[in-house]
Short mmCIF file of C-alpha atoms and ligand atoms in Angstrom, two decimals:
data_model
loop_
_atom_site.label_atom_id
_atom_site.label_comp_id
_atom_site.label_asym_id
_atom_site.label_seq_id
_atom_site.Cartn_x
_atom_site.Cartn_y
_atom_site.Cartn_z
CA MET A 1 -25.57 1.86 6.80
CA SER A 2 -25.40 -0.94 4.31
CA ALA A 3 -26.75 -0.48 0.76
CA HIS A 4 -29.98 -1.99 -0.52
CA ILE A 5 -28.92 -4.97 -2.63
CA ILE A 6 -30.77 -5.06 -5.95
CA ASP A 7 -31.69 -8.70 -6.57
CA GLY A 8 -31.42 -9.13 -10.34
CA LYS A 9 -32.57 -12.73 -10.23
CA LYS A 10 -35.81 -11.88 -8.45
CA LEU A 11 -36.48 -8.86 -10.66
CA ALA A 12 -35.75 -10.95 -13.78
CA GLU A 13 -38.33 -13.50 -12.62
CA SER A 14 -41.04 -10.88 -12.22
CA VAL A 15 -40.25 -9.24 -15.59
CA ARG A 16 -40.30 -12.68 -17.25
CA ALA A 17 -43.68 -13.52 -15.69
CA GLU A 18 -45.13 -10.29 -17.10
CA TRP A 19 -43.71 -10.95 -20.59
CA LYS A 20 -44.64 -14.62 -20.54
CA ALA A 21 -48.26 -13.48 -20.45
CA ARG A 22 -47.62 -11.34 -23.55
CA ALA A 23 -45.97 -14.31 -25.30
CA GLU A 24 -49.00 -16.48 -24.43
CA LYS A 25 -51.36 -13.89 -25.85
CA LEU A 26 -49.37 -13.89 -29.10
CA ILE A 27 -49.35 -17.68 -29.26
CA GLN A 28 -53.11 -17.83 -28.71
CA SER A 29 -53.58 -15.47 -31.61
CA GLY A 30 -51.39 -17.55 -33.92
CA THR A 31 -47.90 -16.06 -33.59
CA LYS A 32 -45.25 -18.02 -31.73
CA PRO A 33 -42.33 -15.62 -31.11
CA GLY A 34 -39.15 -16.96 -32.74
CA LEU A 35 -35.47 -16.15 -32.13
CA ALA A 36 -32.54 -17.27 -34.28
CA VAL A 37 -29.07 -17.22 -32.74
CA ILE A 38 -25.95 -17.38 -34.87
CA ILE A 39 -22.67 -18.44 -33.31
CA VAL A 40 -19.34 -18.70 -35.10
CA GLY A 41 -16.46 -20.66 -33.59
CA ASP A 42 -16.15 -22.39 -30.23
CA ASN A 43 -15.55 -19.62 -27.70
CA ALA A 44 -16.52 -21.33 -24.41
CA ALA A 45 -18.13 -18.23 -22.87
CA SER A 46 -20.16 -17.53 -26.04
CA SER A 47 -21.34 -21.15 -26.20
CA LEU A 48 -22.52 -20.94 -22.58
CA TYR A 49 -24.34 -17.64 -23.23
CA VAL A 50 -26.08 -19.17 -26.25
CA ARG A 51 -27.15 -22.26 -24.28
CA ASN A 52 -28.57 -19.99 -21.57
CA LYS A 53 -30.44 -17.92 -24.15
CA VAL A 54 -31.99 -21.02 -25.73
CA LYS A 55 -33.05 -22.37 -22.32
CA ALA A 56 -34.60 -19.02 -21.34
CA CYS A 57 -36.51 -18.91 -24.64
CA SER A 58 -38.07 -22.32 -24.10
CA GLU A 59 -39.11 -21.39 -20.53
CA ILE A 60 -41.00 -18.31 -21.69
CA GLY A 61 -42.61 -19.81 -24.81
CA ILE A 62 -40.27 -18.49 -27.51
CA TYR A 63 -39.26 -20.83 -30.35
CA SER A 64 -35.49 -20.68 -30.85
CA GLU A 65 -32.98 -22.12 -33.28
CA VAL A 66 -29.20 -21.98 -33.23
CA HIS A 67 -27.08 -21.73 -36.37
CA SER A 68 -23.52 -22.80 -35.50
CA PHE A 69 -20.61 -22.14 -37.84
CA GLN A 70 -17.03 -23.36 -37.63
CA GLN A 71 -14.34 -20.86 -36.62
CA ASN A 72 -13.05 -20.82 -40.22
CA ALA A 73 -16.49 -20.26 -41.80
CA SER A 74 -16.65 -17.53 -44.41
CA GLN A 75 -18.47 -14.27 -43.87
CA ALA A 76 -20.49 -14.98 -47.04
CA GLU A 77 -21.93 -18.18 -45.51
CA VAL A 78 -23.06 -16.28 -42.42
CA LEU A 79 -24.53 -13.47 -44.54
CA ASP A 80 -26.50 -16.04 -46.55
CA CYS A 81 -27.88 -17.49 -43.33
CA ILE A 82 -28.93 -14.02 -42.12
CA GLN A 83 -30.62 -13.29 -45.48
CA ALA A 84 -32.70 -16.46 -45.16
CA LEU A 85 -33.65 -15.61 -41.55
CA ASN A 86 -34.60 -12.05 -42.55
CA SER A 87 -37.28 -13.42 -44.83
CA ASN A 88 -38.40 -16.26 -42.55
CA PRO A 89 -41.81 -15.26 -41.09
CA HIS A 90 -41.38 -17.62 -38.09
CA ILE A 91 -38.27 -15.74 -36.94
CA HIS A 92 -38.88 -12.37 -35.28
CA GLY A 93 -35.47 -11.83 -33.71
CA ILE A 94 -31.96 -12.51 -35.03
CA LEU A 95 -28.89 -12.34 -32.83
CA VAL A 96 -25.27 -12.84 -33.86
CA GLN A 97 -23.27 -13.79 -30.78
CA LEU A 98 -20.19 -11.60 -30.41
CA PRO A 99 -17.24 -11.65 -30.64
CA LEU A 100 -16.94 -12.90 -34.21
CA PRO A 101 -13.62 -14.34 -35.45
CA ALA A 102 -11.08 -11.74 -36.57
CA HIS A 103 -11.68 -12.32 -40.30
CA PHE A 104 -15.28 -11.07 -39.97
CA GLU A 105 -16.32 -7.43 -40.42
CA ASN A 106 -18.68 -6.91 -37.46
CA ASN A 107 -20.64 -4.07 -38.99
CA ARG A 108 -21.07 -5.82 -42.33
CA VAL A 109 -22.62 -8.78 -40.51
CA ILE A 110 -24.75 -6.81 -38.04
CA THR A 111 -26.10 -4.41 -40.65
CA SER A 112 -27.23 -7.35 -42.77
CA ILE A 113 -29.81 -8.18 -40.06
CA ALA A 114 -33.25 -6.69 -40.82
CA VAL A 115 -33.66 -3.62 -38.56
CA GLU A 116 -36.98 -4.91 -37.20
CA LYS A 117 -35.40 -8.26 -36.22
CA ASP A 118 -32.26 -6.80 -34.61
CA VAL A 119 -33.20 -7.69 -31.02
CA ASP A 120 -29.69 -6.84 -29.76
CA GLY A 121 -30.15 -3.27 -31.02
CA PHE A 122 -26.65 -3.28 -32.54
CA HIS A 123 -27.55 -2.43 -36.17
CA LEU A 124 -26.15 1.00 -37.04
CA TYR A 125 -29.69 2.18 -37.86
CA ASN A 126 -30.89 1.07 -34.43
CA VAL A 127 -27.92 2.78 -32.77
CA GLY A 128 -28.84 6.00 -34.57
CA ALA A 129 -32.50 5.55 -33.58
CA LEU A 130 -31.52 5.15 -29.92
CA VAL A 131 -29.20 8.15 -29.92
CA THR A 132 -31.88 10.38 -31.43
CA GLY A 133 -34.55 9.27 -28.94
CA ASN A 134 -36.42 7.06 -31.44
CA THR A 135 -35.49 3.73 -29.92
CA ILE A 136 -36.58 0.60 -31.79
CA PHE A 137 -34.75 -1.95 -29.63
CA SER A 138 -32.79 -1.09 -26.48
CA PRO A 139 -29.57 -3.13 -26.22
CA CYS A 140 -30.23 -5.81 -23.61
CA THR A 141 -27.69 -5.07 -20.88
CA PRO A 142 -28.34 -1.31 -20.57
CA PHE A 143 -32.08 -2.01 -20.95
CA GLY A 144 -31.82 -4.34 -17.95
CA VAL A 145 -29.95 -1.67 -15.96
CA MET A 146 -32.69 0.89 -16.71
CA VAL A 147 -35.35 -1.57 -15.50
CA MET A 148 -33.32 -2.12 -12.31
CA LEU A 149 -33.12 1.62 -11.66
CA GLU A 150 -36.77 2.28 -12.49
CA SER A 151 -38.19 -0.64 -10.54
CA ASN A 152 -36.29 0.56 -7.46
CA ARG A 153 -37.60 4.11 -8.08
CA ILE A 154 -34.07 5.46 -8.24
CA PRO A 155 -34.34 9.02 -9.59
CA ILE A 156 -32.62 9.57 -12.94
CA GLU A 157 -33.76 13.00 -14.16
CA GLY A 158 -31.35 15.71 -13.07
CA GLN A 159 -29.02 13.19 -11.43
CA HIS A 160 -25.36 12.83 -12.29
CA ALA A 161 -24.80 9.42 -13.91
CA VAL A 162 -21.25 8.24 -14.49
CA VAL A 163 -20.67 5.32 -16.83
CA ILE A 164 -17.24 3.67 -16.80
CA GLY A 165 -16.82 1.84 -20.10
CA ARG A 166 -17.18 2.82 -23.72
CA SER A 167 -18.19 -0.42 -25.44
CA ASN A 168 -20.86 -0.47 -28.14
CA ILE A 169 -22.67 -3.22 -26.21
CA VAL A 170 -22.88 -1.52 -22.81
CA GLY A 171 -21.10 1.79 -22.15
CA LYS A 172 -22.24 3.89 -25.11
CA PRO A 173 -25.92 2.81 -25.25
CA MET A 174 -26.09 3.02 -21.43
CA ALA A 175 -24.94 6.63 -21.50
CA PHE A 176 -27.50 7.61 -24.15
CA MET A 177 -30.36 5.81 -22.37
CA LEU A 178 -29.58 7.65 -19.12
CA LEU A 179 -29.27 10.92 -21.05
CA GLU A 180 -32.67 10.30 -22.66
CA LYS A 181 -34.18 10.02 -19.16
CA GLY A 182 -32.73 13.39 -18.20
CA ALA A 183 -29.54 12.45 -16.38
CA THR A 184 -26.39 14.50 -16.67
CA VAL A 185 -24.02 11.88 -18.02
CA THR A 186 -20.26 11.54 -17.81
CA ILE A 187 -18.59 8.73 -19.75
CA CYS A 188 -15.28 7.54 -18.32
CA THR A 189 -13.03 4.62 -19.13
CA SER A 190 -10.78 2.51 -16.93
CA LYS A 191 -7.95 4.79 -18.11
CA THR A 192 -9.62 8.12 -17.20
CA ARG A 193 -7.18 10.37 -15.32
CA ASN A 194 -8.37 11.02 -11.74
CA LEU A 195 -11.25 8.58 -12.22
CA ALA A 196 -12.26 8.82 -8.55
CA GLN A 197 -12.85 12.56 -8.95
CA PHE A 198 -15.67 11.71 -11.40
CA THR A 199 -17.07 8.66 -9.64
CA ARG A 200 -17.23 10.42 -6.26
CA ASP A 201 -19.71 12.87 -7.81
CA ALA A 202 -21.93 10.13 -9.28
CA ASP A 203 -25.49 9.67 -8.01
CA ILE A 204 -25.69 6.68 -10.37
CA LEU A 205 -22.49 4.78 -11.20
CA VAL A 206 -22.54 2.09 -13.89
CA VAL A 207 -19.32 0.12 -14.16
CA ALA A 208 -18.54 -1.94 -17.26
CA THR A 209 -14.77 -2.20 -17.54
CA GLY A 210 -13.99 -5.91 -17.23
CA LYS A 211 -11.45 -5.10 -14.50
CA PRO A 212 -12.07 -7.13 -11.32
CA ARG A 213 -13.01 -4.99 -8.28
CA MET A 214 -11.48 -1.82 -9.76
CA VAL A 215 -14.09 0.43 -8.11
CA ASN A 216 -13.62 0.67 -4.35
CA ALA A 217 -15.36 2.39 -1.45
CA GLU A 218 -13.23 5.55 -1.70
CA MET A 219 -14.60 6.16 -5.18
CA ILE A 220 -18.26 6.22 -4.10
CA LYS A 221 -20.56 9.09 -3.13
CA PRO A 222 -22.50 8.09 0.00
CA GLY A 223 -25.96 6.87 -0.98
CA ALA A 224 -25.14 6.39 -4.70
CA ALA A 225 -26.72 3.66 -6.84
CA VAL A 226 -23.86 1.42 -8.00
CA ILE A 227 -24.57 -0.92 -10.91
CA ASP A 228 -21.91 -3.52 -11.63
CA VAL A 229 -22.02 -4.89 -15.18
CA GLY A 230 -18.71 -6.77 -14.86
CA ILE A 231 -18.35 -10.49 -14.49
CA ASN A 232 -14.81 -11.72 -13.98
CA ARG A 233 -13.42 -15.10 -13.06
CA LEU A 234 -10.73 -14.96 -10.37
CA PRO A 235 -7.76 -17.37 -10.28
CA ASP A 236 -9.53 -19.33 -7.49
CA GLY A 237 -12.48 -19.93 -9.86
CA LYS A 238 -14.87 -17.54 -8.07
CA LEU A 239 -16.82 -14.87 -9.93
CA CYS A 240 -16.56 -11.19 -9.08
CA GLY A 241 -17.67 -7.91 -10.59
CA ASP A 242 -15.83 -4.71 -11.49
CA VAL A 243 -16.88 -3.28 -8.11
CA ASP A 244 -15.42 -4.28 -4.76
CA PHE A 245 -18.84 -5.31 -3.42
CA ASP A 246 -17.92 -5.81 0.25
CA SER A 247 -16.45 -2.34 0.79
CA VAL A 248 -18.74 -0.41 -1.59
CA LYS A 249 -21.95 -1.79 -0.08
CA GLU A 250 -21.10 0.06 3.16
CA ILE A 251 -21.14 3.44 1.37
CA ALA A 252 -23.61 3.08 -1.52
CA GLY A 253 -27.39 3.42 -1.25
CA TYR A 254 -28.04 0.67 -3.80
CA ILE A 255 -25.73 -1.96 -5.24
CA THR A 256 -26.05 -4.91 -7.62
CA PRO A 257 -24.28 -8.17 -6.70
CA VAL A 258 -22.21 -10.37 -9.03
CA PRO A 259 -23.44 -12.94 -9.80
CA GLY A 260 -27.19 -12.38 -9.45
CA GLY A 261 -27.33 -8.72 -10.45
CA VAL A 262 -27.24 -7.41 -14.02
CA GLY A 263 -26.53 -10.84 -15.57
CA PRO A 264 -30.04 -12.33 -15.19
CA MET A 265 -31.57 -9.09 -16.49
CA THR A 266 -29.60 -9.16 -19.77
CA ILE A 267 -31.12 -12.42 -21.02
CA THR A 268 -34.53 -11.32 -19.75
CA MET A 269 -34.42 -8.17 -21.87
CA LEU A 270 -33.49 -10.26 -24.93
CA LEU A 271 -36.67 -12.27 -24.35
CA CYS A 272 -38.66 -9.01 -24.03
CA ASN A 273 -37.18 -7.63 -27.26
CA THR A 274 -38.02 -10.86 -29.11
CA ILE A 275 -41.62 -10.80 -27.87
CA LEU A 276 -41.83 -7.10 -28.79
CA ALA A 277 -40.56 -7.90 -32.30
CA ALA A 278 -43.20 -10.64 -32.64
CA GLU A 279 -45.96 -8.30 -31.42
CA ARG A 280 -44.92 -5.72 -34.01
CA ALA A 281 -44.77 -8.34 -36.76
CA GLN A 282 -48.25 -9.57 -35.86
CA ALA A 283 -49.62 -6.03 -35.83
CA GLY A 284 -47.81 -5.24 -39.08
CA ILE A 285 -45.94 -2.32 -37.55
CA PHE A 286 -42.22 -1.89 -37.38
CA LYS A 287 -41.60 1.11 -35.24
N1 LIG B 301 -21.46 -10.80 -26.50
C1 LIG B 301 -21.41 -10.27 -25.24
N2 LIG B 301 -22.57 -9.66 -24.96
C2 LIG B 301 -23.37 -9.80 -26.04
C3 LIG B 301 -24.69 -9.39 -26.33
O1 LIG B 301 -25.39 -8.73 -25.54
N3 LIG B 301 -25.15 -9.74 -27.56
C4 LIG B 301 -24.41 -10.44 -28.45
N4 LIG B 301 -24.95 -10.72 -29.63
N5 LIG B 301 -23.19 -10.84 -28.21
C5 LIG B 301 -22.66 -10.53 -27.00
#
């Protein structure tokens, strides 16, 4: 039997509709949610992501501004910009698009963002809060994956979740968010010895390796929920995920497509985090 295909685009639309109402409520009571995006250099993929974020903000009623710096900008200039945004009452969320050029110290930059405006959830304080079960902001991609699982009523508690990938943006926060919901979590990497031995035992498999179609049908437990975070461009120009969709969908119970799966959820969760930050600012609480 073929897996249920989780439509990330459709789910993103319904989540956005729900949060648009929250944004409208804020606006009516005098607070327009505001997001500032900082981008350094001219990485084509980053520029596209930033354009998509700005467009999504305007569609949901969030004010946004982009601060673009040249590739050779100094870290001090970017830190000055973040300082000004930290004390700007119209800005509730600040996001520094990654990767930064090699001469930047990522943690120095990210930890200069006010904790309550760190809508990516990458500040070391926010990472610690997440790991200890005191989440302030959930990082957007794993947050989107959790919403996909929960809205499809896929059980998490007591299930074996395997995450392939150990990045700070996806793999690590994903593992802790699943753990927080009671899953037994195994973290693997693309280099894990006998990887299939782990994946074949996964009730939930989240793949974030950046390796096109590396997970195939033989690595899947029948009925598993397979979430593909990868997005890779093939030599013929087509996009594909880290999962071999055509073969895996015959074995899995649930599967996310690429494109149209996790991708649309990531930006949606950024919008949610920005609205959440604005709600907290209006209420004068920074939890
Ligand atoms: N680069 C790739 N993914 C992300 C993300 O979620 N946030 C930021 N700031 N940069 C990224």
